[in-house]
Amino acid sequence: MRNFMNNSDFSAALKELGIDPLKAAAASVSELYRLPQARLDEIKTSLIVEAFRFHYRNNAYYRQACESKGIDEHSIATYEDLIRIPLVPIAKFKSASSHELLSKPLARIEHEMRSTGTSGIPSISRRCHETVDVAVVAIYAMYREFLGISKGAGLYICPSTEEIPEMGMIKALNMLAGLLDTHEFMVKEERFVPEQAIARLKGWENQFTRHIIGPPFLIHRLLQFLKQTGQRLQLDRGSRVITLGGWKRFTGQMISRREFNLMCQEYLGIDPGSVRDIYALVESNVMAIDDEHQVKHVSPYVHFTVRDMNDLSREVAPGEKGVLGILDPLALATPGMILTEDIVILLPGESPSGRSGQRMEYVMRAPSSLEFGCCAVNLEKTMDGQTSDATPVCPIAS
């Protein structure tokens, strides 16, 4: 693989051998992060240009959007051209015309995932079997790179995919279970009983390395329960607290990451470097996962373009806030060129972990967004509504 990493045309060289460049890149996360930045940019540009041309040729809606901006399939060829790639507003995935996003026939769609925020309108993301194939490899490669898990017990403080099979957040977290020896979901019929979670953690003590997995608001409830009842646990060497789903509650209140880290240290006995947060979108195959310094690394084959909030045609400099655009070459069923409603910062300078590639910091949802949260927010809303008239099962204000 190293020779191909150094080849001037990554995609063409692999195709000559009958190897899918996307699958090769997805399986080579560690190698990509250790390339010089200029070489990594060349490789991901090659993948993104090929994906752009595929959608231009096979998607009438996207082709029209390109032509309206004077862009044709040959307009994009270099890293410097990436900013010119037209981006699909993420709201299109929620619209009644979302079927226009398909670059492949509906009969070729294998899987649908949904994310529903505060509006209650689901964002529907469709994936063909080719996209599912490469996305599965990509997700596990990112999990191995940044979480390092291959065994242990997973306490999932969220519902199971059996209860919510179409929710993207739950689907992504559930994939971690394949790396564990055992696991249990602690949210059942939209209720979380922290006493049961604590009992399960104690039952696994001295048998497995214990990991806690779920959206921040639910893990925060466990931490608050431990605090209010004066209990402290000591997890294991190698334990992880893994969060996905955003840090804003349905009430609009933000959960402080610093406070969360300190509570994990005090009540679970693990240092902040073992708390790993994941940024992901159901509409994309990108993941940005915390490293040991709690710095989020973008999937190395994906490109983040951060745009001026007042002029979306212009990129802001690293270190400045802007609207996130994503160029995801893994998406084949629908264009992976998406303009999100998230405000982020691309971090300047070199990574303290030594990895190349882009690093990001999530700031907030754009003020113009009709949503202020992801599916975790809607899950919290549902759970609070479910338990508001019932006998409390946890002495924590929801």
XYZ file of C-alpha atoms in Angstrom:
398
model
C 0.000 0.000 0.000
C 2.887 2.364 0.707
C 3.870 2.426 -3.002
C 0.334 3.409 -3.955
C 0.328 6.110 -1.294
C 3.297 7.640 -3.101
C 1.894 7.203 -6.612
C 1.033 10.445 -8.387
C -2.513 9.232 -9.118
C -3.746 7.143 -6.211
C -7.099 6.216 -7.767
C -5.792 5.355 -11.229
C -2.952 3.198 -9.902
C -5.298 1.112 -7.769
C -7.920 0.785 -10.489
C -5.315 -0.696 -12.825
C -5.042 -3.586 -10.361
C -8.808 -3.908 -9.987
C -8.782 -2.431 -6.469
C -11.500 -0.003 -5.372
C -9.695 3.218 -4.323
C -12.447 4.123 -1.832
C -12.185 0.786 -0.049
C -8.402 1.033 -0.032
C -8.525 4.509 1.510
C -11.174 3.551 4.071
C -9.084 0.590 5.202
C -5.871 2.644 5.398
C -6.798 5.290 7.960
C -3.628 4.896 10.025
C -1.383 5.062 6.960
C -3.181 8.129 5.589
C -2.842 10.030 8.870
C 0.900 9.432 8.786
C 1.484 10.809 5.299
C 2.864 14.296 4.705
C -0.035 16.748 4.507
C 0.588 17.595 0.848
C 0.436 13.932 -0.161
C -2.729 13.332 1.852
C -4.335 16.325 0.136
C -3.464 14.827 -3.261
C -5.033 11.487 -2.370
C -8.280 12.865 -1.012
C -8.514 15.288 -3.943
C -8.257 12.338 -6.327
C -11.095 10.561 -4.521
C -13.297 13.662 -4.252
C -12.845 14.658 -7.907
C -13.876 11.180 -9.006
C -16.931 11.267 -6.724
C -17.894 14.730 -7.983
C -17.775 13.559 -11.592
C -19.838 10.477 -10.782
C -22.648 12.543 -9.270
C -22.436 15.135 -12.037
C -23.003 12.419 -14.638
C -25.660 10.459 -12.767
C -27.718 13.040 -10.881
C -29.857 15.499 -12.850
C -30.587 17.658 -9.795
C -26.917 17.981 -8.893
C -25.820 18.499 -12.496
C -28.302 21.375 -12.848
C -26.989 22.907 -9.616
C -23.462 22.726 -11.026
C -24.387 24.158 -14.413
C -26.202 27.063 -12.765
C -22.830 28.037 -11.278
C -20.924 27.521 -14.512
C -19.362 24.253 -13.329
C -19.043 21.154 -15.502
C -17.469 17.774 -14.790
C -14.035 18.955 -15.967
C -14.034 22.148 -13.868
C -12.768 20.334 -10.779
C -9.322 18.757 -11.037
C -7.002 20.027 -8.287
C -7.008 20.646 -4.541
C -7.428 24.370 -5.219
C -10.604 23.606 -7.204
C -12.375 21.907 -4.296
C -13.851 25.177 -3.042
C -15.723 25.482 -6.357
C -17.650 22.226 -5.908
C -21.343 23.098 -5.421
C -22.693 22.011 -2.042
C -26.161 20.578 -1.421
C -27.923 22.345 1.492
C -28.527 19.794 4.222
C -32.176 20.889 4.394
C -32.670 19.117 1.048
C -32.432 15.791 2.898
C -35.530 16.803 4.908
C -37.539 18.046 1.952
C -40.393 16.326 0.138
C -38.142 16.272 -2.929
C -35.246 14.466 -1.235
C -35.599 11.689 -3.828
C -33.988 14.099 -6.303
C -30.713 13.551 -4.464
C -30.454 9.967 -5.680
C -27.551 9.308 -8.021
C -28.538 5.651 -8.188
C -31.952 4.061 -8.815
C -34.147 3.564 -5.764
C -33.973 -0.190 -6.370
C -30.226 -0.009 -5.637
C -30.757 1.516 -2.186
C -29.931 -0.942 0.577
C -30.292 1.145 3.712
C -31.989 4.282 5.024
C -30.957 6.140 8.164
C -32.768 8.994 9.828
C -31.971 11.828 12.177
C -34.758 13.876 13.728
C -34.006 17.060 15.637
C -36.260 19.587 17.304
C -38.422 20.198 14.227
C -39.587 16.592 14.232
C -38.940 16.372 10.474
C -36.589 13.470 9.714
C -33.502 13.867 7.594
C -33.376 10.780 5.390
C -30.038 9.476 4.192
C -30.014 6.659 1.661
C -27.093 4.345 0.991
C -26.522 1.801 -1.770
C -24.728 -1.462 -1.068
C -21.431 -0.065 -2.406
C -21.627 2.835 0.060
C -22.566 0.517 2.932
C -19.602 -1.734 2.097
C -17.062 1.057 2.245
C -18.723 2.926 5.139
C -18.579 -0.147 7.390
C -14.850 -0.500 6.744
C -14.348 3.235 7.288
C -16.224 3.353 10.597
C -14.373 0.408 12.101
C -11.022 1.791 10.930
C -11.767 5.118 12.648
C -12.924 3.345 15.814
C -9.723 1.329 15.940
C -7.527 4.371 15.263
C -8.998 6.579 17.988
C -10.693 4.284 20.487
C -8.342 1.305 20.387
C -11.055 -1.063 21.572
C -10.966 -4.794 20.836
C -12.484 -6.265 23.994
C -14.353 -5.429 27.167
C -17.913 -4.701 28.224
C -19.983 -1.845 26.843
C -22.612 -0.113 28.960
C -24.815 1.560 26.367
C -26.758 4.401 27.949
C -29.103 4.684 24.995
C -31.834 2.590 23.372
C -30.954 -0.433 21.283
C -31.278 -0.595 17.518
C -34.108 -3.052 18.147
C -36.134 -0.193 19.640
C -35.002 2.493 17.167
C -33.569 0.647 14.128
C -33.520 3.655 11.799
C -31.795 6.206 14.074
C -28.332 6.943 12.712
C -26.735 7.781 16.070
C -27.810 4.463 17.605
C -26.716 2.539 14.513
C -23.220 4.039 14.617
C -22.802 3.406 18.349
C -24.133 -0.137 18.037
C -21.340 -0.993 15.600
C -18.923 -0.693 18.521
C -20.561 -3.743 20.073
C -18.865 -5.912 17.453
C -15.524 -5.069 19.068
C -16.646 -5.940 22.604
C -17.001 -9.168 24.581
C -20.398 -8.215 25.964
C -22.715 -5.226 26.156
C -26.077 -4.099 27.465
C -28.449 -1.281 26.540
C -29.746 0.539 29.607
C -32.521 2.645 28.024
C -35.534 0.410 27.612
C -38.990 1.536 26.567
C -37.677 5.124 26.715
C -36.700 4.876 30.407
C -33.269 5.003 32.008
C -32.800 3.709 35.555
C -29.308 4.701 36.773
C -29.352 2.182 39.637
C -29.515 -0.611 37.071
C -26.618 0.879 35.109
C -24.461 1.081 38.231
C -25.324 -2.494 39.175
C -24.307 -3.704 35.723
C -20.975 -1.859 35.910
C -20.277 -3.393 39.316
C -21.225 -6.828 38.015
C -18.588 -6.563 35.279
C -15.852 -5.468 37.691
C -12.722 -7.668 37.595
C -14.141 -9.501 34.559
C -14.000 -6.976 31.714
C -12.572 -3.601 30.843
C -15.691 -1.463 31.190
C -16.715 1.202 28.669
C -19.638 3.630 28.824
C -21.208 4.604 25.507
C -24.040 6.983 24.645
C -25.163 10.557 24.007
C -23.746 13.149 26.420
C -27.086 14.026 28.034
C -27.705 10.445 29.180
C -24.182 9.804 30.454
C -24.451 13.173 32.208
C -27.581 11.900 33.965
C -25.613 8.927 35.272
C -22.851 11.240 36.496
C -25.371 13.523 38.191
C -26.963 10.525 39.897
C -23.580 9.363 41.200
C -22.882 12.869 42.487
C -26.242 13.311 44.182
C -26.134 9.886 45.825
C -22.503 10.233 46.921
C -21.269 7.231 44.936
C -17.935 6.881 43.162
C -16.868 4.148 40.773
C -13.384 3.215 39.627
C -13.380 2.033 36.041
C -10.470 0.144 34.554
C -7.201 0.859 32.861
C -8.157 1.235 29.212
C -11.784 2.151 29.944
C -13.398 4.681 27.629
C -16.360 7.009 27.909
C -17.553 7.423 24.323
C -20.090 10.097 23.403
C -21.972 10.851 20.202
C -24.958 13.078 19.629
C -24.218 16.671 20.568
C -23.839 18.595 23.815
C -27.019 20.667 23.755
C -30.084 19.445 25.614
C -33.670 19.750 24.394
C -34.139 22.676 26.782
C -31.387 24.529 24.908
C -28.989 24.214 27.850
C -25.428 23.258 26.949
C -23.636 20.499 28.816
C -20.168 21.787 29.702
C -17.469 19.539 28.268
C -15.048 20.667 30.963
C -17.546 19.850 33.718
C -18.307 16.521 32.048
C -14.590 15.625 31.984
C -14.154 16.539 35.640
C -17.191 14.505 36.658
C -15.907 11.488 34.719
C -12.627 11.829 36.573
C -14.236 12.170 39.996
C -17.124 9.709 39.735
C -15.823 7.150 37.226
C -12.110 7.349 37.991
C -10.887 7.966 34.438
C -8.767 10.819 33.102
C -10.060 13.273 30.456
C -7.923 11.644 27.756
C -10.115 8.545 28.045
C -13.275 10.531 27.260
C -13.720 10.464 23.480
C -16.426 12.414 21.667
C -17.509 11.712 18.088
C -18.860 14.219 15.580
C -20.903 12.643 12.804
C -23.844 13.360 10.521
C -26.417 10.876 9.283
C -26.270 12.536 5.850
C -22.532 11.885 5.503
C -20.035 9.090 6.122
C -17.611 11.424 7.864
C -16.510 10.919 11.446
C -14.395 13.261 13.522
C -13.219 11.495 16.672
C -11.295 12.798 19.665
C -7.710 11.666 20.014
C -5.932 11.273 23.343
C -5.706 15.078 23.578
C -9.463 15.474 22.977
C -8.801 16.954 19.548
C -11.187 15.830 16.802
C -9.601 14.422 13.647
C -11.625 14.417 10.433
C -11.719 11.186 8.411
C -8.555 11.528 6.279
C -10.283 10.918 2.915
C -12.963 13.583 3.610
C -12.443 17.320 3.132
C -13.959 19.994 5.351
C -14.444 23.409 3.773
C -15.392 26.090 6.307
C -17.266 28.995 4.760
C -17.751 32.633 5.680
C -21.170 32.978 7.323
C -21.820 36.156 5.308
C -20.396 34.892 2.006
C -20.663 31.141 1.511
C -18.491 31.289 -1.607
C -15.489 32.224 0.546
C -13.528 30.018 2.938
C -12.381 31.358 6.283
C -8.852 30.875 7.554
C -8.004 28.063 9.985
C -8.837 29.167 13.504
C -11.872 31.193 12.384
C -15.513 30.214 12.817
C -17.555 29.368 9.754
C -20.284 27.191 8.263
C -19.160 23.631 7.642
C -19.201 22.184 4.151
C -18.356 18.513 3.672
C -16.857 16.798 0.628
C -17.391 13.091 1.251
C -16.227 10.795 -1.571
C -17.631 7.673 0.094
C -21.239 8.700 -0.629
C -22.339 7.130 -3.913
C -26.131 6.921 -3.631
C -26.452 10.675 -3.042
C -23.952 13.530 -3.435
C -21.589 13.762 -0.481
C -21.003 17.456 -1.165
C -23.072 18.965 1.642
C -23.471 22.383 3.224
C -24.353 21.737 6.861
C -25.929 24.062 9.404
C -23.044 23.637 11.844
C -20.565 26.314 12.867
C -17.078 24.869 13.313
C -13.424 25.849 13.464
C -10.612 24.096 11.613
C -7.676 24.023 13.988
C -4.431 25.582 12.718
C -0.937 24.218 13.183
C 0.226 20.662 13.663
C -1.547 18.004 15.688
C -0.032 17.197 19.094
C -0.659 13.534 18.243
C 1.516 13.760 15.121
C -1.306 12.894 12.712
C -1.772 14.813 9.491
C -5.197 15.729 8.140
C -7.797 18.219 9.275
C -8.798 18.781 12.893
C -11.986 20.505 13.922
C -13.813 22.030 16.841
C -17.592 22.110 16.862
C -19.017 25.464 17.989
C -22.801 25.526 17.534
C -25.676 25.270 15.105
C -25.974 28.186 12.708
C -28.399 30.870 13.962
C -30.435 30.448 10.767
C -30.981 26.726 11.391
C -34.505 25.528 12.118
C -32.972 22.770 14.244
C -30.872 23.258 17.351
C -30.043 19.637 17.917
C -29.627 16.191 16.443
C -31.417 12.905 17.041
C -30.064 12.850 20.619
C -32.081 15.996 21.343
C -35.226 14.396 19.982
C -34.494 11.261 22.021
C -34.239 13.363 25.180
C -37.505 15.112 24.342
C -39.236 11.760 23.875
C -37.823 10.312 27.087
C -38.764 13.357 29.135
C -42.264 13.312 27.726
C -42.539 9.629 28.501
C -41.581 10.021 32.152
C -42.981 13.454 32.994
C -46.206 12.087 34.497
C -44.723 8.924 35.917
C -43.051 8.183 39.208
C -39.458 9.428 38.901
C -36.872 6.713 38.389
C -33.937 9.058 38.859
C -33.571 11.992 41.287
C -32.404 14.292 38.498
C -34.438 17.084 36.979
C -34.981 16.203 33.339
